[in-house]
Coordinates of C-alpha atoms and ligand atoms in Angstrom, one line a residue:
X23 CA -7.9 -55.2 44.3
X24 CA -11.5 -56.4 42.8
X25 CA -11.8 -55.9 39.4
X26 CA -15.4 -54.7 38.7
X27 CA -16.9 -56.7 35.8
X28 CA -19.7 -54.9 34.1
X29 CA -20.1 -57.5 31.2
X30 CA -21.0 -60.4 33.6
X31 CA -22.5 -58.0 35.8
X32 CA -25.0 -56.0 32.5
X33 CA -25.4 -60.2 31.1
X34 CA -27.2 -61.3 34.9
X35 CA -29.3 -58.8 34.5
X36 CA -29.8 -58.9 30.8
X37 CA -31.1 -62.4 31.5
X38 CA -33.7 -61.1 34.3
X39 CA -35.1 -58.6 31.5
X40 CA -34.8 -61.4 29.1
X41 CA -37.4 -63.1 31.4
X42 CA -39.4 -59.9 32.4
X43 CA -40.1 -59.6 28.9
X44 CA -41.5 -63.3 28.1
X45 CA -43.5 -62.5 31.0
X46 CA -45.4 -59.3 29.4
X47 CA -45.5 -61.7 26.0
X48 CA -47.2 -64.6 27.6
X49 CA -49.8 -62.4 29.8
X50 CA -50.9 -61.1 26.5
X51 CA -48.7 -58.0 26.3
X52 CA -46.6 -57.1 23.6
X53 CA -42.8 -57.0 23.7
X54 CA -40.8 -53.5 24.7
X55 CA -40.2 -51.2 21.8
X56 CA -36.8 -49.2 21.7
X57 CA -37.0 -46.5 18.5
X58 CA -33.7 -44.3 18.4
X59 CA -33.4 -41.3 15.7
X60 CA -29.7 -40.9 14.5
X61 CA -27.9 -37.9 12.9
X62 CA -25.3 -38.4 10.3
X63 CA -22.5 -40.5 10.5
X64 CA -19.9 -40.1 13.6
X65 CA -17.8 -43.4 14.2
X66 CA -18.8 -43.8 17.2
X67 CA -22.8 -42.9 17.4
X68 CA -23.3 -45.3 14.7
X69 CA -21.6 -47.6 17.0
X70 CA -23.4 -46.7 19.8
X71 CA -26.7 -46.9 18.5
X72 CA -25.9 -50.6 16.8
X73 CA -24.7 -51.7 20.1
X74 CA -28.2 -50.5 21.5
X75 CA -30.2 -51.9 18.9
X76 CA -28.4 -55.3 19.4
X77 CA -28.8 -55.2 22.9
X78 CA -32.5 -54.8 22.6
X79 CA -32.6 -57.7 20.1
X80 CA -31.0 -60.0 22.9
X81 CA -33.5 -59.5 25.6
X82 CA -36.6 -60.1 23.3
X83 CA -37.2 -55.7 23.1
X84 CA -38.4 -54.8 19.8
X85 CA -36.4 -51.8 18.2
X86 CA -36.5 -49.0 15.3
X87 CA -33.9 -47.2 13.8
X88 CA -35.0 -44.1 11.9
X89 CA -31.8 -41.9 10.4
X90 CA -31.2 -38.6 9.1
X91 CA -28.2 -37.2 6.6
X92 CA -26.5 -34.6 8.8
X93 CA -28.2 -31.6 7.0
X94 CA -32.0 -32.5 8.7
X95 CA -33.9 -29.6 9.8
X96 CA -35.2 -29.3 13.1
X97 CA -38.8 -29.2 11.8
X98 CA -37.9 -32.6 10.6
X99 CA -37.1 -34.2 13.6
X100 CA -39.7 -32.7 15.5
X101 CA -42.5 -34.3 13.2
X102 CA -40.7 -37.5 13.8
X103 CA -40.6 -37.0 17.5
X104 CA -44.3 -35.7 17.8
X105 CA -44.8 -39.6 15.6
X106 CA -42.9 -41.4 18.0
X107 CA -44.4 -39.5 20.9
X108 CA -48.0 -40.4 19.7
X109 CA -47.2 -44.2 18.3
X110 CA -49.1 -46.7 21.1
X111 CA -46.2 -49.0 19.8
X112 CA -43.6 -47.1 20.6
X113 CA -42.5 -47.7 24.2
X114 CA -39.4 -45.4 24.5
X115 CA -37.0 -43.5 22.0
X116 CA -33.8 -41.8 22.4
X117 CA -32.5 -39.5 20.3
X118 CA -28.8 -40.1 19.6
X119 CA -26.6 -36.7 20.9
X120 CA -24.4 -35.2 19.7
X121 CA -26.6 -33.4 17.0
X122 CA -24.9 -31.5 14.2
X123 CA -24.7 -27.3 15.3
X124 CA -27.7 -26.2 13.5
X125 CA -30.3 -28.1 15.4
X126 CA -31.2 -26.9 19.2
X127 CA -30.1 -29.8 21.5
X128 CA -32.2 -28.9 24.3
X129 CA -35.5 -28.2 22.2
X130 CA -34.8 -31.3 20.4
X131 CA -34.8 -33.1 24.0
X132 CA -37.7 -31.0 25.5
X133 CA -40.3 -31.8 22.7
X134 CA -40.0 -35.6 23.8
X135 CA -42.7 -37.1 25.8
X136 CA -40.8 -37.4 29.1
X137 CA -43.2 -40.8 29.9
X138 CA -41.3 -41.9 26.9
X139 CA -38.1 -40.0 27.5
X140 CA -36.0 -43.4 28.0
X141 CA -32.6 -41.9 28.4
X142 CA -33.6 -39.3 31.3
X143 CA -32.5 -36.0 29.6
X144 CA -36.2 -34.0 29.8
X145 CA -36.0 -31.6 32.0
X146 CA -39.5 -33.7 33.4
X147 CA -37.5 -36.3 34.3
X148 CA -34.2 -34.5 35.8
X149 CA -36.0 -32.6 37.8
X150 CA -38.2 -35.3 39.2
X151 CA -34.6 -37.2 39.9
X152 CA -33.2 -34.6 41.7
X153 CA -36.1 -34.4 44.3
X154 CA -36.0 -38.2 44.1
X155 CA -39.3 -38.3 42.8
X156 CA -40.0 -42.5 40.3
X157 CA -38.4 -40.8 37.2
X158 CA -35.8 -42.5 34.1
X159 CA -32.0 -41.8 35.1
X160 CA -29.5 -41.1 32.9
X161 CA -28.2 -44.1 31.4
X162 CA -24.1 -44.3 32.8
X163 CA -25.3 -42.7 36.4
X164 CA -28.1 -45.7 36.6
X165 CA -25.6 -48.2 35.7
X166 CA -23.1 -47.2 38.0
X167 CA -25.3 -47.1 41.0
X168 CA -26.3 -50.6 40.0
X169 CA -23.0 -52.2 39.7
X170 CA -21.8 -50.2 43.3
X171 CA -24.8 -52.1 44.3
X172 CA -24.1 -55.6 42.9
X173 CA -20.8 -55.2 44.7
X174 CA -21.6 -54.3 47.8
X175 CA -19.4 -51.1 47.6
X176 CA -20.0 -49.2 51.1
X177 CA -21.7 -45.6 49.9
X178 CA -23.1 -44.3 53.2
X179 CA -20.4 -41.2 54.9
X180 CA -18.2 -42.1 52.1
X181 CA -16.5 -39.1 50.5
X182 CA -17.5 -39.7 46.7
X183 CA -15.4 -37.3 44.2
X184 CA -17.3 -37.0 40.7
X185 CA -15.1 -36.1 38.1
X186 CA -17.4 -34.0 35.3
X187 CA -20.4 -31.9 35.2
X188 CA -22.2 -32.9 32.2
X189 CA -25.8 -32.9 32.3
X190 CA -25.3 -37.1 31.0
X191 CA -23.2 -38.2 33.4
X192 CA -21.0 -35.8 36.0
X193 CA -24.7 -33.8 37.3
X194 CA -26.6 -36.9 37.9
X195 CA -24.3 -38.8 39.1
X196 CA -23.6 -36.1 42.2
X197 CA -27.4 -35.9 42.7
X198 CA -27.5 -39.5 43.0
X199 CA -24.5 -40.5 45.5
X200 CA -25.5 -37.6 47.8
X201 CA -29.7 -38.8 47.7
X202 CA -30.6 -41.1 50.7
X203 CA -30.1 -44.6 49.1
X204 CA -26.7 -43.9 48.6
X205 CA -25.8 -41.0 51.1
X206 CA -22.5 -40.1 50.3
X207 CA -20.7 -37.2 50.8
X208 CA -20.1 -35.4 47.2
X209 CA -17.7 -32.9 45.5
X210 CA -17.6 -32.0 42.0
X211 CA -14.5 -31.7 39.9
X212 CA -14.5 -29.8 36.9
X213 CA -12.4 -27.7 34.7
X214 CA -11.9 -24.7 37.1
X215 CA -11.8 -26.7 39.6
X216 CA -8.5 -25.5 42.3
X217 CA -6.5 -28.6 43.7
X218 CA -7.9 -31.4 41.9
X219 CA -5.1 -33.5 43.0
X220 CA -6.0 -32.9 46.5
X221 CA -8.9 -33.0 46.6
X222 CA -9.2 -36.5 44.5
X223 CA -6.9 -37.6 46.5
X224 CA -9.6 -37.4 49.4
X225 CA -12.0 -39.7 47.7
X226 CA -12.9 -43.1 49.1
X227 CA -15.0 -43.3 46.1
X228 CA -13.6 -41.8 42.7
X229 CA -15.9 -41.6 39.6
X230 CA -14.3 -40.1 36.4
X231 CA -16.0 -39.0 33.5
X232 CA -13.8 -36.3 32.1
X233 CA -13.3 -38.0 28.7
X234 CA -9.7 -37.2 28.8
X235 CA -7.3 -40.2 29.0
X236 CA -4.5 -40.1 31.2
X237 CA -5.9 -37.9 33.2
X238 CA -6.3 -40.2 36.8
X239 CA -3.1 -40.9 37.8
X240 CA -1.8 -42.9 41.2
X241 CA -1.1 -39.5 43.0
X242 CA -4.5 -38.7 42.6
X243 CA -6.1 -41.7 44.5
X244 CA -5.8 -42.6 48.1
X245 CA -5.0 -46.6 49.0
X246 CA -7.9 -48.2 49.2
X247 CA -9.7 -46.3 46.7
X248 CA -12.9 -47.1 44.8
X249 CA -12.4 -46.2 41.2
X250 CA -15.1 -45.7 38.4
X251 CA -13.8 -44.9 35.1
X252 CA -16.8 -43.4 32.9
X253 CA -14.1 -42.4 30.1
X254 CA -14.7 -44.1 26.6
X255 CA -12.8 -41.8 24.2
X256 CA -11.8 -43.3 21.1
X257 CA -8.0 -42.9 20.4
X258 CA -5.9 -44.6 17.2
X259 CA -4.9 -48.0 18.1
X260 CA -2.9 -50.3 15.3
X261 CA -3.7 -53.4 17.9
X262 CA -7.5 -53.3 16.4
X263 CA -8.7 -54.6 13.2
X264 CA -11.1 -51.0 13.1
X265 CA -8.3 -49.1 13.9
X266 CA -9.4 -47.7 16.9
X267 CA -9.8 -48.5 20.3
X268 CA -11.5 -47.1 23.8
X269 CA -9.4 -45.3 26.8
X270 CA -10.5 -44.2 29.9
X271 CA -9.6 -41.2 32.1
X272 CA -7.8 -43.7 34.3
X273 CA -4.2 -44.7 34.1
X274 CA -5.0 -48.0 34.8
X275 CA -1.9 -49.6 34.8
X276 CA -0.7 -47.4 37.8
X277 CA -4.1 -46.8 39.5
X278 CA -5.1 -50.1 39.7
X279 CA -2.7 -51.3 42.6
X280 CA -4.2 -49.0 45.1
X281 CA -7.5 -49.5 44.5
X282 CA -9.9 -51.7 46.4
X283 CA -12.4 -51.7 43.3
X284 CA -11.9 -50.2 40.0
X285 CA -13.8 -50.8 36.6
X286 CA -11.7 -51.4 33.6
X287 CA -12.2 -49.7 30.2
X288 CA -13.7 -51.4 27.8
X289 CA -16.0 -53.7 30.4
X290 CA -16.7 -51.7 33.5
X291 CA -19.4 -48.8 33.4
X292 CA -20.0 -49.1 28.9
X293 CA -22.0 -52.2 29.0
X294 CA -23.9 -50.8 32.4
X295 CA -25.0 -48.0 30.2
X296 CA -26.1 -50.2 27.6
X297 CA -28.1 -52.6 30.6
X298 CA -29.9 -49.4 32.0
X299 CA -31.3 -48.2 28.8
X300 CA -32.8 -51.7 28.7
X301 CA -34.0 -51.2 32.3
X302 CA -35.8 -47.9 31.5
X303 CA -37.5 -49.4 28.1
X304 CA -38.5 -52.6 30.5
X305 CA -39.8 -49.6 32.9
X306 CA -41.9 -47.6 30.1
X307 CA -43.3 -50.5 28.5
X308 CA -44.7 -51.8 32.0
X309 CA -46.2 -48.3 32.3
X310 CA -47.5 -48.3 29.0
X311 CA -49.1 -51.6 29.0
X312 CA -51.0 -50.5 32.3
Ligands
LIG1810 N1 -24.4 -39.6 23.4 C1 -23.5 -40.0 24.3 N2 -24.2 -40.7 25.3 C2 -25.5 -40.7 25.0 C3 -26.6 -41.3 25.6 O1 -26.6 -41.9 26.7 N3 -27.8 -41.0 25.0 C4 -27.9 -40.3 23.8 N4 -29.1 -40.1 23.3 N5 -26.9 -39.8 23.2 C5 -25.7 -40.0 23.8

């Protein structure tokens, strides 16, 4: 069994944007700029959105942070998206989901610029993606093809399972292992799904993103077995100094034995999905500075 390392995996190529962007700077460019509008106060957005802030810091990207109380209106954050859409400066921008109830996710993510639409959620952009048109990808699907990649992980005739139909993660994710770079052969798995033992059990290649932990036991993977555990919900933990702690889908302990290749949670797919958000800022500001 290979134990997939995304941190050494997202730092390589951290390095390479690293030098992409000293590049731009010494040809008389200006460095990357990463803006990201946050909501509120959820644990883990905050966390998320520090992480990507820091991330941008380390690679030489410059990055804004502009935050709203949870009661914002939705005229509110479309002034500051129609600012951010129109700032030269302004490379890319992501607007941290989930949003509180009141505000319209999907108008929210259609009034962004799709040239600046770093996270690949416009409609623009997932449509040019699913007819494999030059387009941003989804943060976690991007990183995951990347580190398969890295790895040398067979795709081609491989019967890939994709656990999840979320427009972030599950949806893409098909789309790409079935497109011609990776040409799999895909089935989704989702909530109404009949047999889901049997039919993960079919999978040479087995990519989770459920958000329910546990949920991937051995029975469910066949020997041999390529595992990808998207899963990052945050569970109580008294082992932590913040008191909590992340848990895939996967029950790794049990899983792991079969597997030829599995990513471990944290430090499999999470810091890929930070890496690819860097990749598609590195990818905007080229465009822009053109
Ligand atoms: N919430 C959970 N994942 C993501 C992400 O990749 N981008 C944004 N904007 N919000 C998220």
């Amino acid at each position: 069994m290979i134990l997939i390392d995304g941190n050494r995996v997202a730092k390589e190529i951290k390095e390479e944007i690293a030098l992409a962007t000293n590049e731009i700077i010494s040809n008389g460019g200006r460095a990357p700029h990463l803006a990201a509008i946050l909501v509120g106060h959820d644990g883990g957005s905050e966390s998320y959105v520090n992480f990507k802030m820091k991330d941008c810091a380390e690679v030489g990207f410059e990055s804004s942070l502009i935050r709203f109380e949870d009661d914002v209106t939705e005229d509110e954050l479309f002034a500051t998206i129609d600012k951010l859409n129109n700032d030269v400066n302004v490379d890319g921008f992501i607007v941290q989901l989930p949003l509180p109830k009141h505000i319209d996710e999907n108008k929210v993510l259609e009034a962004i610029n799709p040239k600046k639409d770093v996270d690949g959620f416009h409609p623009v952009n997932v449509g040019k993606m699913m007819t494999g048109l030059p387009s941003f990808v989804s943060a976690t699907p991007l990183g995951i093809t990347i580190l398969l990649k890295r790895y040398n992980i067979e795709t081609s005739g491989k019967h890939c399972v994709v656990l999840g139909r979320s427009n972030i993660v599950g949806r893409p994710m098909s789309v790409l292992m079935s497109q011609k770079e990776m040409n799999s052969t895909v089935t989704v798995v989702h909530s109404q799904t009949k047999n889901i033992k049997e039919i993960c059990a079919s999978a040479d290649i087995l990519i989770s993103a459920m958000g329910k932990p546990g949920l991937v036991t051995a029975d469910m993977v066949k020997d041999g077995a390529v595992v990808i555990d998207v899963g990052t919900t945050r569970v109580k933990s008294d082992k932590t100094k913040s008191g909590f702690k992340l848990a895939g889908d996967v029950d790794f302990e049990n899983v792991a034995e079969k597997c030829s290749f599995i990513t471990p949670v944290p430090g499999g797919v999470g810091p890929m999905t930070r890496l690819a958000l860097l990749l598609n800022t590195l990818e905007a500001a080229k465009t822009s500075n053109t």
